[in-house]
MMTF fields as JSON, N, C-alpha, C and O atoms, coordinates in Angstrom:
{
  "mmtfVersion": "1.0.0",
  "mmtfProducer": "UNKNOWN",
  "numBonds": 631,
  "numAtoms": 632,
  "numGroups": 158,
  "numChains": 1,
  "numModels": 1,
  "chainsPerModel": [1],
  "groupsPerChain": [158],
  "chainIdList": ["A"],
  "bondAtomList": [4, 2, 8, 6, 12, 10, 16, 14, 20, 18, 24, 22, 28, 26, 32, 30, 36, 34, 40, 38, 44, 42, 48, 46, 52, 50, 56, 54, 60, 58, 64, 62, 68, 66, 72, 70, 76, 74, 80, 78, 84, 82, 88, 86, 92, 90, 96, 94, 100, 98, 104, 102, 108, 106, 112, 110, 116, 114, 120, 118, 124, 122, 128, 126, 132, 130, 136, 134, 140, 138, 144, 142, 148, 146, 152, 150, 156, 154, 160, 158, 164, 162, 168, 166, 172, 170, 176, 174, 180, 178, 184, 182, 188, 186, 192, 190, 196, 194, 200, 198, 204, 202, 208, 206, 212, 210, 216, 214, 220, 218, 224, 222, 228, 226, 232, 230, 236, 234, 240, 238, 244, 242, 248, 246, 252, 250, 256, 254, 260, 258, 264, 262, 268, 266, 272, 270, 276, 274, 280, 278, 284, 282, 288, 286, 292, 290, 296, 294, 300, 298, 304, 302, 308, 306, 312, 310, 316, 314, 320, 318, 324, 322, 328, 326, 332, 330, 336, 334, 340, 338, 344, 342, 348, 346, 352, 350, 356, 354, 360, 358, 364, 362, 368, 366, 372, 370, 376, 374, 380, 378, 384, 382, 388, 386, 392, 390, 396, 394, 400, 398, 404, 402, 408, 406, 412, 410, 416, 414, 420, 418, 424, 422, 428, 426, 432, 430, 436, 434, 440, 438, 444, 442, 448, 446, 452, 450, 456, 454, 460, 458, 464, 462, 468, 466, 472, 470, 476, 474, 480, 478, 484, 482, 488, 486, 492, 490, 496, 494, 500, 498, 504, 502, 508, 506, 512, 510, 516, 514, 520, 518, 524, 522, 528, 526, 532, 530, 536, 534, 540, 538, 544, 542, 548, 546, 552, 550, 556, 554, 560, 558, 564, 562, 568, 566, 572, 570, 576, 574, 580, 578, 584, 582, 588, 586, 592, 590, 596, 594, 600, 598, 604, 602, 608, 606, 612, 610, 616, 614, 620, 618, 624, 622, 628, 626],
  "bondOrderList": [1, 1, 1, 1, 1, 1, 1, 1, 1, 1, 1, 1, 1, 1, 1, 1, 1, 1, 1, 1, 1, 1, 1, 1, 1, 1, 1, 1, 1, 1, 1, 1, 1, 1, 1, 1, 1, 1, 1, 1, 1, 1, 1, 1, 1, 1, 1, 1, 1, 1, 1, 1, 1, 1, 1, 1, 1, 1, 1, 1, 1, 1, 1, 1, 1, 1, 1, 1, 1, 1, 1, 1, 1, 1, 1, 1, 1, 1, 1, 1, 1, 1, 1, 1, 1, 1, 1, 1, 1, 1, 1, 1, 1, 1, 1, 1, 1, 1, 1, 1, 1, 1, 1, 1, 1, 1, 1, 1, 1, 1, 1, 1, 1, 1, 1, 1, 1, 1, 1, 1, 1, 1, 1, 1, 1, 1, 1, 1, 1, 1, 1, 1, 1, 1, 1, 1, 1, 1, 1, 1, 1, 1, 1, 1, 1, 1, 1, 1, 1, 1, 1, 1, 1, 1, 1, 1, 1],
  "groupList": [{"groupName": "UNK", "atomNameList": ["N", "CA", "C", "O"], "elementList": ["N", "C", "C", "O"], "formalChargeList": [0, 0, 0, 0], "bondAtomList": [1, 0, 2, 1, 3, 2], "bondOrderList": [1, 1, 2], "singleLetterCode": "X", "chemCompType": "L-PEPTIDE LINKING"}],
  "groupTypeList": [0, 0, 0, 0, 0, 0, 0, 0, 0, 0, 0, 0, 0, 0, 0, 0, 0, 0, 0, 0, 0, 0, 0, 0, 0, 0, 0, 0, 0, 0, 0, 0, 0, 0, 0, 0, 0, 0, 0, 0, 0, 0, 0, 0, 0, 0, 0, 0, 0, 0, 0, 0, 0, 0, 0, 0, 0, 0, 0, 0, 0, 0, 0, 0, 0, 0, 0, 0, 0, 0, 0, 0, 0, 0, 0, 0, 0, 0, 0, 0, 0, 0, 0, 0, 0, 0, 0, 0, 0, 0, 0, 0, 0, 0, 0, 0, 0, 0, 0, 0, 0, 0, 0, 0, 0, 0, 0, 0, 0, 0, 0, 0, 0, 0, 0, 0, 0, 0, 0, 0, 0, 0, 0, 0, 0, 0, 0, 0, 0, 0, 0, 0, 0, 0, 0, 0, 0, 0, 0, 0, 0, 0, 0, 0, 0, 0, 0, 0, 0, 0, 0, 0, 0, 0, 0, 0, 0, 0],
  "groupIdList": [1, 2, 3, 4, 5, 6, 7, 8, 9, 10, 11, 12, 13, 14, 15, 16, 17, 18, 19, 20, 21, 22, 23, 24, 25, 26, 27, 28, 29, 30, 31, 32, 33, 34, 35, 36, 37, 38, 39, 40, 41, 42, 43, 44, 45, 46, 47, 48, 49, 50, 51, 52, 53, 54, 55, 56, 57, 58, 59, 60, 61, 62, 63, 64, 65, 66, 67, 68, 69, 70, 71, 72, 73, 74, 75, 76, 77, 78, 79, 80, 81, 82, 83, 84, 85, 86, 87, 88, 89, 90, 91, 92, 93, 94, 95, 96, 97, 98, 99, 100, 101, 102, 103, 104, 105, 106, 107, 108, 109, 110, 111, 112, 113, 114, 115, 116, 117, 118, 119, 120, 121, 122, 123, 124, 125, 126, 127, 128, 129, 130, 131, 132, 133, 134, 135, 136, 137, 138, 139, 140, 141, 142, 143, 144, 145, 146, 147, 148, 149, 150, 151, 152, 153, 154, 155, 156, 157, 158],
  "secStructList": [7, 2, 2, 2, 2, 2, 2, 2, 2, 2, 2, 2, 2, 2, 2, 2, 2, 2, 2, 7, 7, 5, 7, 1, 1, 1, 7, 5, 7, 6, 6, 1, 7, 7, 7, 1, 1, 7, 6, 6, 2, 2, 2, 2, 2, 2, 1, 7, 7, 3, 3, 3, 3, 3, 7, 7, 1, 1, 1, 7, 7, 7, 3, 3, 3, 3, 3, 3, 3, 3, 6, 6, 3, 3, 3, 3, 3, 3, 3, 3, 7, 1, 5, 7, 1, 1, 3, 3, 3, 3, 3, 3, 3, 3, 7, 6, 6, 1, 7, 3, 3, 3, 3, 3, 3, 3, 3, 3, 7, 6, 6, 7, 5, 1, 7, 6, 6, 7, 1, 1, 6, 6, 6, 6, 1, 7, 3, 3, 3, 3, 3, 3, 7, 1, 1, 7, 6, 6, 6, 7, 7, 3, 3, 3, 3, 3, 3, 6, 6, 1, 7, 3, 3, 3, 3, 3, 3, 7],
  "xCoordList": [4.747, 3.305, 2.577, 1.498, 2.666, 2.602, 2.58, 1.689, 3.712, 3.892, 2.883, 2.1, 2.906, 1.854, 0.533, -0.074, -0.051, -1.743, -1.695, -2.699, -0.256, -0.418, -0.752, -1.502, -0.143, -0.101, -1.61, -1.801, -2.55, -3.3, -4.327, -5.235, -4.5, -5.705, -5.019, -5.786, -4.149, -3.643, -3.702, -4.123, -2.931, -2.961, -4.222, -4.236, -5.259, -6.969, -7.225, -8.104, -6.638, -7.109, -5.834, -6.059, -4.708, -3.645, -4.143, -4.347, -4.438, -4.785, -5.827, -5.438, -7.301, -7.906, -7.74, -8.293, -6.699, -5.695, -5.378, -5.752, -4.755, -3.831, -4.805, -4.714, -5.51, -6.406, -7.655, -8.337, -7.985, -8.76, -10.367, -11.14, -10.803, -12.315, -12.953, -12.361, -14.259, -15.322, -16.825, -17.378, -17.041, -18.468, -19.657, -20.525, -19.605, -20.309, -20.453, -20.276, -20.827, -21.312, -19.904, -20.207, -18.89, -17.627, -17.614, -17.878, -17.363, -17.18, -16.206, -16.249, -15.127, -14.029, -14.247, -14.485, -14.203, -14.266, -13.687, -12.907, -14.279, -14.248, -12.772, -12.139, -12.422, -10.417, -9.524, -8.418, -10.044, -9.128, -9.675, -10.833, -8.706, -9.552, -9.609, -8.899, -10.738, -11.185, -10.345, -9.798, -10.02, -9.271, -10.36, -11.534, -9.974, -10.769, -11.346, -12.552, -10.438, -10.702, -9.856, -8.745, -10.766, -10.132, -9.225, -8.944, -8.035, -6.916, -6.742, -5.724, -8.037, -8.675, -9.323, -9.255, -9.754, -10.347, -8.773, -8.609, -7.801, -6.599, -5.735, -4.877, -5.993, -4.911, -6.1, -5.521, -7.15, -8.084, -7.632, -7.614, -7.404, -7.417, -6.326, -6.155, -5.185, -3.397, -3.072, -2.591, -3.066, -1.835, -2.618, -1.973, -4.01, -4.198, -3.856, -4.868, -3.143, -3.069, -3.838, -3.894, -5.463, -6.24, -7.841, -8.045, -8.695, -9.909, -10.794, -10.814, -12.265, -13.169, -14.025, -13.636, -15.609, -16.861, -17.763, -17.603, -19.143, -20.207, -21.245, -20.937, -23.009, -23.732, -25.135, -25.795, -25.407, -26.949, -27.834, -28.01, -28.315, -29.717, -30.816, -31.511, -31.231, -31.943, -31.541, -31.821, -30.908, -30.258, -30.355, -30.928, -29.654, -29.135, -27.77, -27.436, -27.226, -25.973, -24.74, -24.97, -23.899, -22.974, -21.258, -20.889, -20.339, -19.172, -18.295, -18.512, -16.871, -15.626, -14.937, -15.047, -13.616, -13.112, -10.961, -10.425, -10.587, -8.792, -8.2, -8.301, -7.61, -6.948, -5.559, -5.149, -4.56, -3.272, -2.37, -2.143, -2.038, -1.18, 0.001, 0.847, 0.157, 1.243, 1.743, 1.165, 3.123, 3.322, 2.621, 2.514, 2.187, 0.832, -0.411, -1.325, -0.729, -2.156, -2.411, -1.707, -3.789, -4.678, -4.832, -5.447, -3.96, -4.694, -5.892, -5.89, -6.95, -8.128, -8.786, -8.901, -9.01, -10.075, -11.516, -11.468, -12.588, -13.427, -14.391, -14.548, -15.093, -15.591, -17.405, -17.841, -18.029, -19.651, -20.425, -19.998, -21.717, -22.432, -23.729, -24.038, -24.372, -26.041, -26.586, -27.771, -25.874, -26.306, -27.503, -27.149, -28.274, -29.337, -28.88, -28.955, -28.552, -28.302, -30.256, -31.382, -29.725, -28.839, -28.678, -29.667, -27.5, -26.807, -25.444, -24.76, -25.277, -23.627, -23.332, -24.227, -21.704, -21.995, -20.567, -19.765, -20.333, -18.774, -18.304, -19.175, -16.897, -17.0, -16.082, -15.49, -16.511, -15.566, -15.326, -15.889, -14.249, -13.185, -13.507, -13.131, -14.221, -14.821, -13.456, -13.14, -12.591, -12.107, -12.38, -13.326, -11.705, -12.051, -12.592, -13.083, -12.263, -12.605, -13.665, -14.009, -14.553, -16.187, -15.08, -15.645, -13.74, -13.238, -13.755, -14.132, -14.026, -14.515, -13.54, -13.201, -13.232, -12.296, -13.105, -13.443, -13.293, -13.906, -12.701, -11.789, -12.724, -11.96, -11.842, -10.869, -13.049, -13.322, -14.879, -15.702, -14.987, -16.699, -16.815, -15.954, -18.267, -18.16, -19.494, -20.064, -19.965, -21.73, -21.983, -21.202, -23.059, -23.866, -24.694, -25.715, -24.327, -25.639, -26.616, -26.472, -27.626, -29.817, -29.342, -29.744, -28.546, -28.726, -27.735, -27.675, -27.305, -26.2, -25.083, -24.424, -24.899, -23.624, -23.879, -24.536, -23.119, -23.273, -25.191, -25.66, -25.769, -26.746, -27.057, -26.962, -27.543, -27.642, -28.724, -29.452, -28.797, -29.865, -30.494, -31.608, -29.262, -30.019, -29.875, -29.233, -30.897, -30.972, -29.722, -29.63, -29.146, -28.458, -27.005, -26.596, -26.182, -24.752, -23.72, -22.687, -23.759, -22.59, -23.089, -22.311, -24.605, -24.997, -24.467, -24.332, -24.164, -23.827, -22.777, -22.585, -21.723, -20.457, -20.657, -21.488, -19.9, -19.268, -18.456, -17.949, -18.485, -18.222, -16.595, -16.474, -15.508, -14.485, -13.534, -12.726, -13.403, -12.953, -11.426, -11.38, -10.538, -9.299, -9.602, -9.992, -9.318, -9.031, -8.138, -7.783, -7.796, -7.065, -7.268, -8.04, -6.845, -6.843, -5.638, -4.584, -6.151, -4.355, -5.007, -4.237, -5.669, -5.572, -5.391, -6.147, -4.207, -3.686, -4.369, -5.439, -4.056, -4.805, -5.352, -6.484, -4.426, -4.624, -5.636, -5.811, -6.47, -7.365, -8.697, -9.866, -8.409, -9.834, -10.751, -10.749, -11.668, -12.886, -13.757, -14.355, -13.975, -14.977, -15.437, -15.278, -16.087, -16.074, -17.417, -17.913, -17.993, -19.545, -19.557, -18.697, -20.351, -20.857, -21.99, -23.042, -21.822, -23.077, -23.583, -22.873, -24.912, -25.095, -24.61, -24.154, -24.744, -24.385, -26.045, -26.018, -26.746, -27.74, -27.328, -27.736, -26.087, -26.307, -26.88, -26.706, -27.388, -28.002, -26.926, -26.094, -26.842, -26.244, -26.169, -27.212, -25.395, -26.001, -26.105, -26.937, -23.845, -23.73, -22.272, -21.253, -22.623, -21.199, -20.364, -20.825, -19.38, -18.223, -17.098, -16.221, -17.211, -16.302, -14.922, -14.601, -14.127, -12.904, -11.661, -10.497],
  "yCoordList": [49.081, 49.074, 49.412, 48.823, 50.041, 50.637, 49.681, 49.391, 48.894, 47.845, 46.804, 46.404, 46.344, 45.26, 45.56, 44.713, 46.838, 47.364, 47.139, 46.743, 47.464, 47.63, 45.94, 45.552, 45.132, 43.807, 43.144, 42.05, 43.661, 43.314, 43.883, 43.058, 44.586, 45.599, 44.911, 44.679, 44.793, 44.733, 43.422, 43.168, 42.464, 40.976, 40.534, 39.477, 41.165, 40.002, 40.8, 40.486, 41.869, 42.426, 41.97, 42.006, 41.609, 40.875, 39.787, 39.485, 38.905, 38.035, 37.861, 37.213, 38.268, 38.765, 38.888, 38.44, 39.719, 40.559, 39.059, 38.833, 38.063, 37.127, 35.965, 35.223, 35.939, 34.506, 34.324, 33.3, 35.896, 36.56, 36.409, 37.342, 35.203, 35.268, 34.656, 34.478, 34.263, 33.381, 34.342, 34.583, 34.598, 35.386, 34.708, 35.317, 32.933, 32.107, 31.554, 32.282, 30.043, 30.058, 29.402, 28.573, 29.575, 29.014, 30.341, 30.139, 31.458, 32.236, 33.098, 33.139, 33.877, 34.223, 35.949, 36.657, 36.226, 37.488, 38.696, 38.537, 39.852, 40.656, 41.013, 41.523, 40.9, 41.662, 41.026, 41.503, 39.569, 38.972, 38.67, 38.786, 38.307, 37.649, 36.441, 36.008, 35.688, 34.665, 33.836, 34.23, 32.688, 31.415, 31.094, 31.073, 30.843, 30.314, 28.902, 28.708, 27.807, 26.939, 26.267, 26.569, 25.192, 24.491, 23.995, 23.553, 23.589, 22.924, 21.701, 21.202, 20.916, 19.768, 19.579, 18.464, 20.5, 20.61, 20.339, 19.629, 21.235, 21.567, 20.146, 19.782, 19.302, 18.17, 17.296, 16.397, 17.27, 16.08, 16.325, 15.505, 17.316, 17.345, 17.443, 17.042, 18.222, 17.955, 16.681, 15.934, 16.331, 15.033, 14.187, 13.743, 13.516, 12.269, 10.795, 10.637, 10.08, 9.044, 8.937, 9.215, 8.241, 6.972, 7.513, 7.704, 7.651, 7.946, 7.296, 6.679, 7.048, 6.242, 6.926, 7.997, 6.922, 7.516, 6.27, 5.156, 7.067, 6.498, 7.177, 7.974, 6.801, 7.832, 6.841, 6.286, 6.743, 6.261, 6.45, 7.535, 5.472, 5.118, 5.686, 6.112, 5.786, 6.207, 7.719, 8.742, 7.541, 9.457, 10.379, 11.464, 9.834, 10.407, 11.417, 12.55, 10.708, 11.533, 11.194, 10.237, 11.695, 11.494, 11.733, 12.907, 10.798, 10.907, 10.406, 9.406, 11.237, 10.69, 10.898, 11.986, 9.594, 9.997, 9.77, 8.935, 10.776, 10.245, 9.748, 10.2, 8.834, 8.003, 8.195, 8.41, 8.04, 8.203, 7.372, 7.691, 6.242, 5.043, 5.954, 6.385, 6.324, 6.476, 5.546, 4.622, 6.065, 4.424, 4.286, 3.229, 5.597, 5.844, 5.09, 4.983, 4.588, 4.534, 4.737, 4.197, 5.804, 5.605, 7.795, 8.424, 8.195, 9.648, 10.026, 9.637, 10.778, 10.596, 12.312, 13.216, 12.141, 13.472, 13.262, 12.521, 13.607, 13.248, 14.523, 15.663, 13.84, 14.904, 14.87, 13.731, 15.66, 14.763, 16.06, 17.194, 15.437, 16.369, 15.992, 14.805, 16.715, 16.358, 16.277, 16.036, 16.441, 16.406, 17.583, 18.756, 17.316, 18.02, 18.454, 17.605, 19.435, 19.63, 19.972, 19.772, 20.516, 20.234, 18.877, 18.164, 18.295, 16.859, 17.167, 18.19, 16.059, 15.855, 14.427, 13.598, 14.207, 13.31, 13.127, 13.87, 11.529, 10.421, 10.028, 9.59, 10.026, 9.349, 7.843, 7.782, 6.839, 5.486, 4.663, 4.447, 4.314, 3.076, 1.844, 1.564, 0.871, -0.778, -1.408, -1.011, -2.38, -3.116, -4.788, -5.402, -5.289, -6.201, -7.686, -8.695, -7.397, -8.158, -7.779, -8.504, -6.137, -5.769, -4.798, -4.5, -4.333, -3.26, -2.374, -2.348, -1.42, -0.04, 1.298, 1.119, 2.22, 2.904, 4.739, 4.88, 5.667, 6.697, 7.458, 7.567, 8.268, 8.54, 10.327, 10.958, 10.834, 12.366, 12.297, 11.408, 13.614, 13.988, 15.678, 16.411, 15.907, 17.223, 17.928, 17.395, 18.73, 18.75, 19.833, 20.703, 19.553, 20.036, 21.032, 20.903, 22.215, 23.222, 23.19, 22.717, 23.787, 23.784, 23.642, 22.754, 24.604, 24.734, 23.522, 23.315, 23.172, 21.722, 21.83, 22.862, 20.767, 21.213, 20.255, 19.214, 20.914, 20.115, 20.177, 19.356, 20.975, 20.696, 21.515, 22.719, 20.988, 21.541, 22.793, 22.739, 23.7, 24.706, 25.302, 25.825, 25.12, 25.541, 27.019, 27.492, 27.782, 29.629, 29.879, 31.093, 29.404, 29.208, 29.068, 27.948, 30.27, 30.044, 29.231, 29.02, 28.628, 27.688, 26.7, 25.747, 26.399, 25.081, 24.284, 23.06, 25.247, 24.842, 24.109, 23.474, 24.528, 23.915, 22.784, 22.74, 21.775, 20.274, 20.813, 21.924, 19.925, 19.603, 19.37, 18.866, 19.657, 18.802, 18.706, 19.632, 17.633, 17.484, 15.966, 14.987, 16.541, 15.565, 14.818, 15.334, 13.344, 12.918, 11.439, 11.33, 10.32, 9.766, 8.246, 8.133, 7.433, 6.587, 5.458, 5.321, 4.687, 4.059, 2.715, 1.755, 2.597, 0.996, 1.183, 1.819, 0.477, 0.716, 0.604, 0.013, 1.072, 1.289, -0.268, -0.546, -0.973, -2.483, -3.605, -4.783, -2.555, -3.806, -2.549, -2.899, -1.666, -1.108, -1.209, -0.683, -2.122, -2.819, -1.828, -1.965, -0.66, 0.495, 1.522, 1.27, 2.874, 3.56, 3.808, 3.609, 4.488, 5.125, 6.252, 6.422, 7.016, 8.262, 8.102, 7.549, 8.482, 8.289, 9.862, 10.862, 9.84, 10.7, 10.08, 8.944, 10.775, 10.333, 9.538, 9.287, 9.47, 8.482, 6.838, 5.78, 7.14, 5.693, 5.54, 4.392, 6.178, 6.44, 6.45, 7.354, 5.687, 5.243, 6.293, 6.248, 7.271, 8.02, 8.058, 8.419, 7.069, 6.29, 5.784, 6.122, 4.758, 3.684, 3.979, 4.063, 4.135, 4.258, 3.077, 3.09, 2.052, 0.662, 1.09, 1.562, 0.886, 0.912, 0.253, 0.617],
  "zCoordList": [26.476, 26.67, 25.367, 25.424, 24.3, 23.023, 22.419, 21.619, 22.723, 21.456, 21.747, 20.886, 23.032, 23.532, 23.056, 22.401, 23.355, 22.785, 21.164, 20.572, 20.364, 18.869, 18.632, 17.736, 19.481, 19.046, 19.287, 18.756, 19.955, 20.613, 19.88, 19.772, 19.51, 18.841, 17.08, 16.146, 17.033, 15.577, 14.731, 13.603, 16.028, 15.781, 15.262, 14.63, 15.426, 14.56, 13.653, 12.85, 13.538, 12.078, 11.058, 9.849, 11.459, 10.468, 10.027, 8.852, 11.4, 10.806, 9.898, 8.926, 9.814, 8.687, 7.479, 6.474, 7.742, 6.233, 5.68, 4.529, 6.359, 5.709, 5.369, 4.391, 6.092, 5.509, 5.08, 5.038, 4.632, 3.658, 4.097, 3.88, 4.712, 4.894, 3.839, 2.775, 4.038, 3.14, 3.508, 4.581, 2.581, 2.492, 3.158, 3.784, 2.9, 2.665, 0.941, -0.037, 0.911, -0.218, -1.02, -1.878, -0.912, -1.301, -2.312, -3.497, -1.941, -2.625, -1.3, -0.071, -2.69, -1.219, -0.947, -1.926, -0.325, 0.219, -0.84, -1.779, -0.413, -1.557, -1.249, -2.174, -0.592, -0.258, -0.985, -1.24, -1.495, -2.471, -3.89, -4.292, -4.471, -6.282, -5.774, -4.866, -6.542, -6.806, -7.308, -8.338, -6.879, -7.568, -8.468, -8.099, -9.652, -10.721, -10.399, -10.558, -9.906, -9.51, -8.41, -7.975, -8.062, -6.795, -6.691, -7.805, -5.576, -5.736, -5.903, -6.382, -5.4, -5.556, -7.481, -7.999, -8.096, -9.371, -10.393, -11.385, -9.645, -10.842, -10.47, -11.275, -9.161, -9.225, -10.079, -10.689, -10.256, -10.612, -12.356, -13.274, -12.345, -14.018, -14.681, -15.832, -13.674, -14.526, -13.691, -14.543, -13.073, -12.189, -11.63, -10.68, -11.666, -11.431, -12.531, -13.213, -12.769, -13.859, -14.29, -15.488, -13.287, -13.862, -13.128, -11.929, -14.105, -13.915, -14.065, -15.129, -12.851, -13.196, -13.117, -12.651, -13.43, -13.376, -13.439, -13.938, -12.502, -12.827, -12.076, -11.19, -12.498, -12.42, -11.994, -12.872, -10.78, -10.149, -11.309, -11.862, -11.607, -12.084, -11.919, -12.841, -10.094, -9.309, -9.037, -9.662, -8.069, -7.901, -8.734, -8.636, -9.752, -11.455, -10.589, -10.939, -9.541, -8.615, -9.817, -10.557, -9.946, -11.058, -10.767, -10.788, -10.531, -9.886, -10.662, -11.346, -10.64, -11.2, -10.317, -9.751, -9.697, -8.92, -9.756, -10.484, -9.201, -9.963, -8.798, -7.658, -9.168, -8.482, -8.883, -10.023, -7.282, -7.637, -6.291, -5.124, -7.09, -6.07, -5.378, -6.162, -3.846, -3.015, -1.979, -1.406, -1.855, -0.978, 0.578, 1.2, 1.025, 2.55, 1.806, 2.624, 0.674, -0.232, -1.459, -2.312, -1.915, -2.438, -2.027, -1.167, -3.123, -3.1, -3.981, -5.149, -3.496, -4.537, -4.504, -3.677, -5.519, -5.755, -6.317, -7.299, -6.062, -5.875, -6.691, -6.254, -8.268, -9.086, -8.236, -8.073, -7.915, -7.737, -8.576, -8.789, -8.956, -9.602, -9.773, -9.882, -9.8, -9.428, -7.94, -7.709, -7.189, -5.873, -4.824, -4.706, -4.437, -3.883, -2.218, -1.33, -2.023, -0.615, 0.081, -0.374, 1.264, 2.181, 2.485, 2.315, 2.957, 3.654, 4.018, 4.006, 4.319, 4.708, 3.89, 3.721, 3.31, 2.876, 3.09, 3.657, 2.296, 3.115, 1.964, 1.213, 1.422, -0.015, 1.132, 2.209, -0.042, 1.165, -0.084, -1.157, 0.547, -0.363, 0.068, 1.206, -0.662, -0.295, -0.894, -2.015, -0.239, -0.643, -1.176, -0.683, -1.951, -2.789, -1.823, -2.329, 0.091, 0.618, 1.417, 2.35, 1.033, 1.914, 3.017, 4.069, 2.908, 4.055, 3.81, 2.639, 4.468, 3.945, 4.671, 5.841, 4.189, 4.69, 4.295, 3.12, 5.017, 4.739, 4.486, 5.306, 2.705, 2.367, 2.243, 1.831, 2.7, 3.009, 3.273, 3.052, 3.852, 3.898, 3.334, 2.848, 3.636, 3.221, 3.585, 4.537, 3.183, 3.354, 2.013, 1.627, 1.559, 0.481, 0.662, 1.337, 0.041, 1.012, -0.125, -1.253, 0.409, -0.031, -1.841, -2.593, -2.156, -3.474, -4.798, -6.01, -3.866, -3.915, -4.998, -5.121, -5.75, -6.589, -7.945, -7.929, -9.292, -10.514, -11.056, -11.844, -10.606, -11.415, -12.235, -11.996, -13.499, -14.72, -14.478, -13.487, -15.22, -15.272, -14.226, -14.209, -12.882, -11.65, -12.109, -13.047, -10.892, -11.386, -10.044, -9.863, -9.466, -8.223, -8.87, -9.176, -9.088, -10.08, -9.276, -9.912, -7.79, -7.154, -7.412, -7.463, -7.703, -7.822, -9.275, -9.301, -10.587, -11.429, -11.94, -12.977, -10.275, -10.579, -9.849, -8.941, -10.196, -9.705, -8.287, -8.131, -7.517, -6.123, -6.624, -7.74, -5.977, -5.842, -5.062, -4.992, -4.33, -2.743, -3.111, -3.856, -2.177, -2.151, -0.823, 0.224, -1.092, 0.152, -0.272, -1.446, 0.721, 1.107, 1.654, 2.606, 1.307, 2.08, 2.355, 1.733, 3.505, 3.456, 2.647, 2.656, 2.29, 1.758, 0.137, -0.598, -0.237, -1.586, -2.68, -2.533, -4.04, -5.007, -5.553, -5.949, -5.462, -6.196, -5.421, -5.734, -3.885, -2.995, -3.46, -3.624, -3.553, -4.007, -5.078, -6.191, -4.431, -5.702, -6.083, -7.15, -5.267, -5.505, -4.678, -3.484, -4.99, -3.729, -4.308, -5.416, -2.792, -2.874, -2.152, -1.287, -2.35, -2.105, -1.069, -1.389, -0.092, 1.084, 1.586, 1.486, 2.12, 2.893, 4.423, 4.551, 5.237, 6.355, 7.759, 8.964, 7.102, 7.348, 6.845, 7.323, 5.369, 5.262, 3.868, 3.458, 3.172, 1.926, 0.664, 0.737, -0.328, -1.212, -2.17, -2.822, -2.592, -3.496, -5.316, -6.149, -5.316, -6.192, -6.161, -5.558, -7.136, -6.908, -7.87, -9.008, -7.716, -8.811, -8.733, -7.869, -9.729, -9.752, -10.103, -11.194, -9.087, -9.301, -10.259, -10.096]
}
């Protein structure tokens, strides 16, 4: 009976202990150190091959994404910067015949991400999100950045 109450009263504060918590904000809880950077940031920059960028006209939204041929697809990491939250947004893979395949989403909070000289210190950093798709590296003509209304934010030619 002892052991059952210890497990019971104990079990949600372990778990706690182990998977540390989020303050909000993408900042991690004071019980642990800070990862310097993302796991998504450190594959985009040691182990993707082949990198493209490009940056809206209009928006002035600004994206690099790394690309890495597997035999499931098309693994991708996804740089964005300049972006204005709040939204939600879709990155998608257009193939060379108009397919479109949604390759992650995410949402942008008020103070958003990558912008220069914000007074807002998460906003300063770049966004960077992994995602996936099954349609292979050699049919993908290009991907875009959407809000989830449908709104173009920018194209990056593959």
């Amino acid at each position: 009976l002892v052991a059952a109450a210890a497990l019971i009263i104990g079990g949600p504060v372990a778990a706690v202990a182990v998977t540390g918590g989020d303050e909000g904000g993408g900042r991690p809880a004071a019980t642990g150190e800070p990862h310097p950077t993302s796991p998504a940031e450190d594959s985009f920059f040691e182990h993707l091959p082949e990198k493209v960028s490009g940056t809206d006209p209009t928006t002035r939204v600004g994206a690099t994404i790394g690309m890495e041929k597997k035999a499931w697809g098309t693994h991708t990491v996804l740089e964005l910067k300049n972006v204005k939250g709040p939204q939600k947004c879709v990155l998608v893979a257009v193939s060379k015949t108009g397919e479109e395949e949604v390759v992650t989403s995410w949402s942008v909070p008020k103070w958003g991400y990558g912008i220069e000289g914000s007074s807002h210190a998460s906003a300063k950093a770049p966004l960077y999100v992994h995602g996936g798709a099954a349609m292979s590296r050699e049919d993908i003509a290009r991907f875009e950045v959407r809000t989830f209304d449908g709104e173009r934010l920018v194209e990056i030619g593959a």
